[in-house]
Short mmCIF file of C-alpha atoms in Angstrom, two decimals:
data_model
loop_
_atom_site.label_atom_id
_atom_site.label_comp_id
_atom_site.label_asym_id
_atom_site.label_seq_id
_atom_site.Cartn_x
_atom_site.Cartn_y
_atom_site.Cartn_z
CA UNK Q 1 207.80 171.11 218.17
CA UNK Q 2 208.32 168.20 215.91
CA UNK Q 3 208.02 164.79 216.74
CA UNK Q 4 209.04 162.28 217.19
CA UNK Q 5 211.23 163.81 219.90
CA UNK Q 6 213.66 161.11 218.58
CA UNK Q 7 214.44 161.22 222.72
CA UNK Q 8 216.92 157.95 223.84
CA UNK Q 9 217.83 159.65 227.03
CA UNK Q 10 217.43 157.62 230.80
CA UNK Q 11 214.04 159.41 231.22
CA UNK Q 12 211.63 159.11 228.65
CA UNK Q 13 213.51 154.53 228.33
CA UNK Q 14 212.01 154.90 231.89
CA UNK Q 15 209.47 156.50 231.12
CA UNK Q 16 208.52 154.04 229.02
CA UNK Q 17 209.37 151.26 230.64
CA UNK Q 18 207.06 151.84 233.60
CA UNK Q 19 204.28 152.53 231.85
CA UNK Q 20 204.67 148.97 230.02
CA UNK Q 21 205.52 147.01 232.61
CA UNK Q 22 202.91 148.22 234.54
CA UNK Q 23 200.13 147.69 232.01
CA UNK Q 24 201.43 143.98 231.23
CA UNK Q 25 200.81 143.20 235.29
CA UNK Q 26 197.32 144.57 235.20
CA UNK Q 27 196.47 142.71 232.42
CA UNK Q 28 197.74 139.86 234.75
CA UNK Q 29 200.77 138.53 231.88
CA UNK Q 30 203.55 138.62 235.24
CA UNK Q 31 202.04 135.27 235.48
CA UNK Q 32 202.99 132.26 233.33
CA UNK Q 33 199.36 129.71 233.58
CA UNK Q 34 197.87 133.13 231.79
CA UNK Q 35 200.12 133.15 229.10
CA UNK Q 36 200.46 130.00 228.11
CA UNK Q 37 196.66 129.23 228.87
CA UNK Q 38 196.77 131.42 225.36
CA UNK Q 39 197.33 128.49 223.62
CA UNK Q 40 195.81 125.90 225.35
CA UNK Q 41 192.67 128.07 224.28
CA UNK Q 42 190.91 128.99 227.09
CA UNK Q 43 192.70 132.65 227.29
CA UNK Q 44 192.59 134.39 225.02
CA UNK Q 45 193.97 137.76 227.08
CA UNK Q 46 197.08 138.35 224.99
CA UNK Q 47 195.47 138.06 221.40
CA UNK Q 48 193.32 140.33 223.01
CA UNK Q 49 195.58 142.90 224.50
CA UNK Q 50 197.89 142.73 221.42
CA UNK Q 51 195.53 143.45 219.44
CA UNK Q 52 194.01 145.72 220.72
CA UNK Q 53 197.58 147.71 221.10
CA UNK Q 54 198.59 147.68 218.06
CA UNK Q 55 194.88 148.78 216.17
CA UNK Q 56 195.49 151.16 218.87
CA UNK Q 57 198.35 152.66 217.92
CA UNK Q 58 198.75 152.35 214.80
CA UNK Q 59 195.61 153.78 214.43
CA UNK Q 60 197.28 156.35 216.55
CA UNK Q 61 200.48 156.67 214.05
CA UNK Q 62 198.47 157.47 211.26
CA UNK Q 63 196.48 160.13 212.57
CA UNK Q 64 199.23 161.60 214.12
CA UNK Q 65 201.23 160.84 209.63
CA UNK Q 66 197.79 162.14 208.32
CA UNK Q 67 197.03 165.10 210.46
CA UNK Q 68 200.91 166.60 209.91
CA UNK Q 69 202.01 166.07 213.25
CA UNK Q 70 204.50 163.51 212.46
CA UNK Q 71 206.53 163.50 207.81
CA UNK Q 72 206.14 159.62 206.99
CA UNK Q 73 207.95 157.15 207.61
CA UNK Q 74 208.90 159.39 210.95
CA UNK Q 75 209.56 155.56 212.65
CA UNK Q 76 211.87 153.21 212.77
CA UNK Q 77 209.75 150.05 210.45
CA UNK Q 78 211.18 147.21 210.76
CA UNK Q 79 212.78 144.92 207.97
CA UNK Q 80 211.56 141.40 206.79
CA UNK Q 81 214.29 138.68 206.73
CA UNK Q 82 211.84 136.10 205.50
CA UNK Q 83 213.46 133.29 206.70
CA UNK Q 84 214.80 134.40 209.68
CA UNK Q 85 211.85 136.02 211.61
CA UNK Q 86 210.11 133.08 210.42
CA UNK Q 87 212.29 130.08 212.78
CA UNK Q 88 212.79 133.26 214.92
CA UNK Q 89 209.47 134.14 215.39
CA UNK Q 90 208.78 130.23 215.77
CA UNK Q 91 211.69 128.84 218.11
CA UNK Q 92 210.08 132.56 220.04
CA UNK Q 93 206.70 130.75 220.46
CA UNK Q 94 207.77 127.57 221.24
CA UNK Q 95 210.13 128.48 224.09
CA UNK Q 96 206.65 130.69 225.15
CA UNK Q 97 204.90 127.03 225.44
CA UNK Q 98 207.92 125.44 227.21
CA UNK Q 99 208.74 128.30 229.08
CA UNK Q 100 206.52 130.42 230.30
CA UNK Q 101 206.76 133.62 229.26
CA UNK Q 102 208.42 135.90 226.31
CA UNK Q 103 210.95 138.42 227.15
CA UNK Q 104 209.32 141.49 227.74
CA UNK Q 105 206.68 140.01 230.17
CA UNK Q 106 210.02 138.03 231.84
CA UNK Q 107 211.04 140.99 233.68
CA UNK Q 108 207.23 141.54 233.98
CA UNK Q 109 207.30 137.95 235.90
CA UNK Q 110 210.82 138.91 237.92
CA UNK Q 111 208.90 142.63 238.96
CA UNK Q 112 205.23 140.10 239.71
CA UNK Q 113 207.95 138.32 242.40
CA UNK Q 114 208.19 134.81 240.62
CA UNK Q 115 211.11 132.47 240.41
CA UNK Q 116 210.52 130.35 236.96
CA UNK Q 117 211.22 134.54 235.86
CA UNK Q 118 214.87 134.27 236.41
CA UNK Q 119 215.91 131.52 235.30
CA UNK Q 120 214.21 131.91 232.84
CA UNK Q 121 215.86 135.49 231.61
CA UNK Q 122 219.16 133.52 233.01
CA UNK Q 123 217.90 130.68 230.22
CA UNK Q 124 217.08 133.65 227.68
CA UNK Q 125 220.92 135.07 228.57
CA UNK Q 126 222.24 131.62 227.67
CA UNK Q 127 220.03 131.20 224.48
CA UNK Q 128 221.49 134.61 223.48
CA UNK Q 129 226.06 134.22 223.91
CA UNK Q 130 224.60 130.18 221.91
CA UNK Q 131 223.33 131.80 219.00
CA UNK Q 132 226.26 134.07 219.15
CA UNK Q 133 228.84 131.70 218.52
CA UNK Q 134 227.27 129.79 215.78
CA UNK Q 135 226.88 133.10 214.23
CA UNK Q 136 229.20 132.74 211.68
CA UNK Q 137 227.93 129.41 210.19
CA UNK Q 138 224.06 131.11 210.82
CA UNK Q 139 224.65 134.26 209.24
CA UNK Q 140 223.15 132.81 205.34
CA UNK Q 141 220.08 132.58 207.12
CA UNK Q 142 220.28 135.07 208.78
CA UNK Q 143 220.59 137.51 205.58
CA UNK Q 144 217.83 135.29 203.90
CA UNK Q 145 214.81 136.07 202.01
CA UNK Q 146 215.52 139.75 203.19
CA UNK Q 147 211.91 142.65 201.69
CA UNK Q 148 212.32 146.16 201.07
CA UNK Q 149 214.12 148.28 203.73
CA UNK Q 150 211.12 148.91 205.95
CA UNK Q 151 208.44 147.42 203.73
CA UNK Q 152 204.72 148.04 205.37
CA UNK Q 153 201.46 145.18 204.01
CA UNK Q 154 199.47 148.53 202.00
CA UNK Q 155 203.54 149.69 200.17
CA UNK Q 156 203.75 145.08 199.75
CA UNK Q 157 199.32 144.81 198.59
CA UNK Q 158 198.97 148.68 197.27
CA UNK Q 159 196.67 149.72 199.13
CA UNK Q 160 196.40 152.89 201.76
CA UNK Q 161 197.12 152.21 205.22
CA UNK Q 162 193.38 152.45 206.64
CA UNK Q 163 192.20 149.93 204.37
CA UNK Q 164 194.87 148.38 205.86
CA UNK Q 165 193.49 149.16 209.45
CA UNK Q 166 190.56 148.39 208.83
CA UNK Q 167 191.30 144.85 207.67
CA UNK Q 168 193.09 144.18 211.53
CA UNK Q 169 190.23 145.72 213.26
CA UNK Q 170 187.78 143.15 211.78
CA UNK Q 171 190.08 140.34 211.77
CA UNK Q 172 190.79 141.07 215.80
CA UNK Q 173 186.91 141.59 216.00
CA UNK Q 174 186.56 138.07 214.59
CA UNK Q 175 188.97 136.53 216.51
CA UNK Q 176 187.58 138.33 220.02
CA UNK Q 177 184.43 137.04 219.37
CA UNK Q 178 185.74 133.10 218.71
CA UNK Q 179 188.27 133.63 221.39
CA UNK Q 180 185.43 134.33 224.04
CA UNK Q 181 182.93 131.44 222.43
CA UNK Q 182 186.28 129.21 223.41
CA UNK Q 183 187.49 130.87 226.59
CA UNK Q 184 182.91 129.90 228.06
CA UNK Q 185 183.69 126.15 226.86
CA UNK Q 186 187.14 125.66 228.34
CA UNK Q 187 186.76 127.11 231.81
CA UNK Q 188 186.76 131.02 231.04
CA UNK Q 189 190.33 133.21 231.55
CA UNK Q 190 192.85 132.33 233.93
CA UNK Q 191 191.88 134.60 236.82
CA UNK Q 192 193.89 136.35 239.58
CA UNK Q 193 193.16 133.49 242.39
CA UNK Q 194 193.76 130.42 240.17
CA UNK Q 195 197.31 132.19 239.92
CA UNK Q 196 198.17 132.82 242.79
CA UNK Q 197 196.71 129.31 245.30
CA UNK Q 198 198.76 127.19 246.89
CA UNK Q 199 199.95 124.00 245.43
CA UNK Q 200 199.31 120.85 246.13
CA UNK P 1 196.92 138.90 253.14
CA UNK P 2 194.46 140.72 254.37
CA UNK P 3 193.63 142.42 251.78
CA UNK P 4 191.90 139.76 248.84
CA UNK P 5 193.56 140.69 245.76
CA UNK P 6 192.24 142.97 243.02
CA UNK P 7 191.78 141.52 239.44
CA UNK P 8 193.60 141.86 236.55
CA UNK P 9 191.87 144.09 233.90
CA UNK P 10 189.95 143.44 230.95
CA UNK P 11 191.92 142.91 228.13
CA UNK P 12 190.29 145.70 226.48
CA UNK P 13 190.49 148.56 229.01
CA UNK P 14 194.79 146.53 229.08
CA UNK P 15 194.69 146.63 225.11
CA UNK P 16 193.48 150.23 225.24
CA UNK P 17 196.09 151.36 227.47
CA UNK P 18 199.19 148.94 226.79
CA UNK P 19 198.38 150.66 222.89
CA UNK P 20 198.54 154.37 224.48
CA UNK P 21 201.48 153.61 225.78
CA UNK P 22 203.08 151.87 221.96
CA UNK P 23 201.42 155.61 221.01
CA UNK P 24 203.13 157.98 223.09
CA UNK P 25 207.20 155.99 222.77
CA UNK P 26 206.83 156.80 218.80
CA UNK P 27 205.97 159.73 219.02
CA UNK P 28 208.80 161.05 221.69
CA UNK P 29 211.69 158.39 220.60
CA UNK P 30 210.49 157.23 217.40
CA UNK P 31 210.44 154.24 217.50
CA UNK P 32 208.28 150.86 219.92
CA UNK P 33 208.43 149.92 222.78
CA UNK P 34 211.11 146.18 222.71
CA UNK P 35 212.54 143.49 225.41
CA UNK P 36 215.14 141.06 223.21
CA UNK P 37 217.38 143.60 222.01
CA UNK P 38 218.90 144.60 226.47
CA UNK P 39 218.74 140.39 226.78
CA UNK P 40 221.56 141.23 224.45
CA UNK P 41 223.19 143.56 226.01
CA UNK P 42 222.79 141.51 229.51
CA UNK P 43 224.47 138.51 227.37
CA UNK P 44 226.86 140.51 226.04
CA UNK P 45 228.00 142.15 229.53
CA UNK P 46 227.80 139.00 231.04
CA UNK P 47 229.89 137.17 227.82
CA UNK P 48 232.75 139.80 228.75
CA UNK P 49 232.73 139.73 232.15
CA UNK P 50 233.76 136.20 231.65
CA UNK P 51 235.31 135.25 228.48
CA UNK P 52 236.87 138.54 227.95
CA UNK P 53 239.05 137.97 224.86
CA UNK P 54 236.29 135.45 223.68
CA UNK P 55 233.91 137.90 223.55
CA UNK P 56 235.63 140.65 221.93
CA UNK P 57 236.31 137.67 219.27
CA UNK P 58 233.39 137.13 218.78
CA UNK P 59 231.53 137.66 214.88
CA UNK P 60 227.86 139.18 216.65
CA UNK P 61 228.74 140.10 220.50
CA UNK P 62 232.61 141.79 219.82
CA UNK P 63 231.64 144.90 217.72
CA UNK P 64 229.22 145.95 220.59
CA UNK P 65 232.08 146.20 223.39
CA UNK P 66 234.56 147.12 220.53
CA UNK P 67 237.90 149.60 222.08
CA UNK P 68 236.94 148.77 225.66
CA UNK P 69 232.97 149.87 225.86
CA UNK P 70 230.69 149.42 228.11
CA UNK P 71 227.86 147.55 226.24
CA UNK P 72 224.63 148.45 229.17
CA UNK P 73 224.01 151.94 229.06
CA UNK P 74 221.38 152.16 226.32
CA UNK P 75 217.81 153.17 225.83
CA UNK P 76 216.47 149.68 225.60
CA UNK P 77 218.43 149.25 229.52
CA UNK P 78 216.30 152.40 231.03
CA UNK P 79 213.05 151.08 229.89
CA UNK P 80 214.06 147.34 231.13
CA UNK P 81 215.13 148.30 234.15
CA UNK P 82 211.41 150.78 234.04
CA UNK P 83 209.47 147.49 233.29
CA UNK P 84 210.30 145.74 235.84
CA UNK P 85 209.80 149.56 238.80
CA UNK P 86 206.46 149.29 236.72
CA UNK P 87 205.88 145.55 237.09
CA UNK P 88 206.81 145.91 241.02
CA UNK P 89 204.00 148.31 241.65
CA UNK P 90 201.65 147.07 240.00
CA UNK P 91 201.76 144.21 241.22
CA UNK P 92 202.43 145.57 245.08
CA UNK P 93 200.19 148.27 244.56
CA UNK P 94 197.40 145.21 244.12
CA UNK P 95 197.82 142.61 245.77
CA UNK P 96 199.20 140.34 242.92
CA UNK P 97 202.82 140.43 244.23
CA UNK P 98 204.11 137.05 244.76
CA UNK P 99 207.63 135.56 245.86
CA UNK P 100 206.48 132.04 244.26
CA UNK P 101 207.65 129.17 241.31
CA UNK P 102 204.31 129.41 239.16
CA UNK P 103 203.29 126.34 236.94
CA UNK P 104 200.51 123.52 237.08
CA UNK P 105 199.24 123.63 239.58
CA UNK P 106 200.27 119.17 239.92
CA UNK P 107 203.29 120.19 237.79
CA UNK P 108 206.91 120.29 240.30
CA UNK P 109 209.30 122.57 241.30
CA UNK P 110 212.07 121.16 240.43
CA UNK P 111 210.48 120.63 236.42
CA UNK P 112 209.04 123.71 235.83
CA UNK P 113 212.66 125.26 237.36
CA UNK P 114 213.19 123.28 234.06
CA UNK P 115 211.29 124.31 231.39
CA UNK P 116 211.88 127.39 232.22
CA UNK P 117 214.86 127.13 231.54
CA UNK P 118 214.59 125.52 228.60
CA UNK P 119 212.19 128.02 227.00
CA UNK P 120 214.95 131.05 228.00
CA UNK P 121 217.46 129.42 226.02
CA UNK P 122 214.79 129.09 222.80
CA UNK P 123 213.66 132.60 223.55
CA UNK P 124 216.75 133.74 223.45
CA UNK P 125 217.65 132.32 220.64
CA UNK P 126 215.32 133.23 218.28
CA UNK P 127 214.60 136.44 219.20
CA UNK P 128 218.63 136.66 217.50
CA UNK P 129 217.71 134.88 214.50
CA UNK P 130 214.57 137.38 214.24
CA UNK P 131 216.31 140.90 215.22
CA UNK P 132 213.46 141.01 218.23
CA UNK P 133 210.48 139.73 219.61
CA UNK P 134 206.70 139.87 220.34
CA UNK P 135 207.40 143.43 222.23
CA UNK P 136 209.89 144.56 219.40
CA UNK P 137 208.23 143.05 216.18
CA UNK P 138 205.02 141.76 217.40
CA UNK P 139 204.22 144.69 218.45
CA UNK P 140 205.96 147.87 217.62
CA UNK P 141 205.73 146.29 214.09
CA UNK P 142 202.74 145.52 214.37
CA UNK P 143 201.20 148.93 214.77
CA UNK P 144 204.17 149.90 212.12
CA UNK P 145 202.22 147.27 209.40
CA UNK P 146 204.93 145.70 209.29
CA UNK P 147 205.56 142.80 206.76
CA UNK P 148 207.82 141.84 209.12
CA UNK P 149 205.84 141.66 212.03
CA UNK P 150 203.00 139.86 210.70
CA UNK P 151 205.14 137.85 209.58
CA UNK P 152 206.31 137.42 213.69
CA UNK P 153 203.30 136.96 215.04
CA UNK P 154 202.02 134.48 212.93
CA UNK P 155 205.12 132.23 213.16
CA UNK P 156 204.95 132.77 217.05
CA UNK P 157 200.99 132.06 217.50
CA UNK P 158 201.59 128.69 214.50
CA UNK P 159 204.38 127.27 217.02
CA UNK P 160 203.29 128.07 220.45
CA UNK P 161 199.94 126.17 219.62
CA UNK P 162 202.15 122.98 218.13
CA UNK P 163 204.73 123.52 220.55
CA UNK P 164 201.74 123.69 223.73
CA UNK P 165 199.45 120.70 222.56
CA UNK P 166 202.42 118.60 222.53
CA UNK P 167 203.63 119.60 225.53
CA UNK P 168 200.80 119.96 227.75
CA UNK P 169 201.58 118.19 230.48
CA UNK P 170 204.17 120.47 231.71
CA UNK P 171 201.47 123.29 232.58
CA UNK P 172 199.46 120.65 234.54
#
C-alpha cells in the first residue's frame, strides 16, 4: 500500500472532518469569546494549539518522507501570491477579531449551538459573493507577487527541512512561555464556566 | 443542567491530537484540512439558486457551475459536514452544547450579531483573496512548511491584534 492514498471520497471527508471538529470543540474553539481572547492576550490557546498541531504534523510528514513511506513532494503545498495572501490573511484576522470566528471554527460554533456562528456564516457567504462580483477588477492584485510553485521555507532559505522544524519548535516554545506569562497576568484562559454563564 | 460541563482540554492535548488528525488527513488524501473552500462551494450553490444567469456569467463562480454541475458534492463538503457532526458530538457529550448567542457579557445581542455579520463578510472576502483560511493555509500550509502558510499567519495575527485593540468594546 503506498501513501498517500489520495482518497477524496465521502468516508474520507467525513472521517477527517469528524476528528477536526471534535478536537477543535474540545480545545474550546467553538467559543468566540475564547477564540478572540487570543487577540486580547489573555488566552493563548489558539497560538498554543495551532503551533503544536503544525509541528506535530510537520514532523510526522518529515518522518514519513525520510522513512520512504511517502515520496518527496507527495502532498499538496500551497503557492504564495504575496499580496493576495497578505491582504487576505489580514482581512481574516480583522474579521476574526470582530466576528469571533474563522471559517472552520464557525462550523464548530454552529455545532456547539451558537446562533452568532450562523450569522457569521451568512456574512461569509455575502463576503464570498462580493469577492466574486469584483473578481475581474481584482484579478491583477490576486495574481501579483507569485512565488515559485509550492515553495517551502526550507527551499527559500536553502536549508534542510529539519533545520526549519528545529527553528519552529524553538519559536513555539518561546511563544508558549511568553503566552503563559500573559495569561497569568491577565486573569487566565477563558473557562467553560465563563463561556456558558448567563448574560447580564 | 444536572452535571456541570467538562472543562476544555489542555492546549497541549488538543494540539497533539489536532496534529495527528492533520497528519492522518495528509496520509489519506494527499492534502490537509480546510474550511473556506466549502463556503465557496456553498456560496456558488446559493448564488446559482438565487441568480443562475449572473452566477453562470460570473468570472469567478461561473466555471464551477458550467454544464449544470452541482458545486456542492466534493471532499471539502463532506469534511465540513464531519466538522459540524464532530463538534456536535463533542459539545453534547461534554455538556458544553448551549443554544445561545455568545458575545461580550455587556454587549447586547443585536450588536453582537451585527459584529458577527460584518466579521463574516471580511472573512469570506479575505478567504477568497488569500486562496484559503486559517485551516487550509495557516494550519495545513504551515505543516508542509509552505511560505504561503507563514505569510498568511503573520498577517492574520498582526491584523487580529490591531483590530481587536481598536474594537475592544465589541467583546466587553
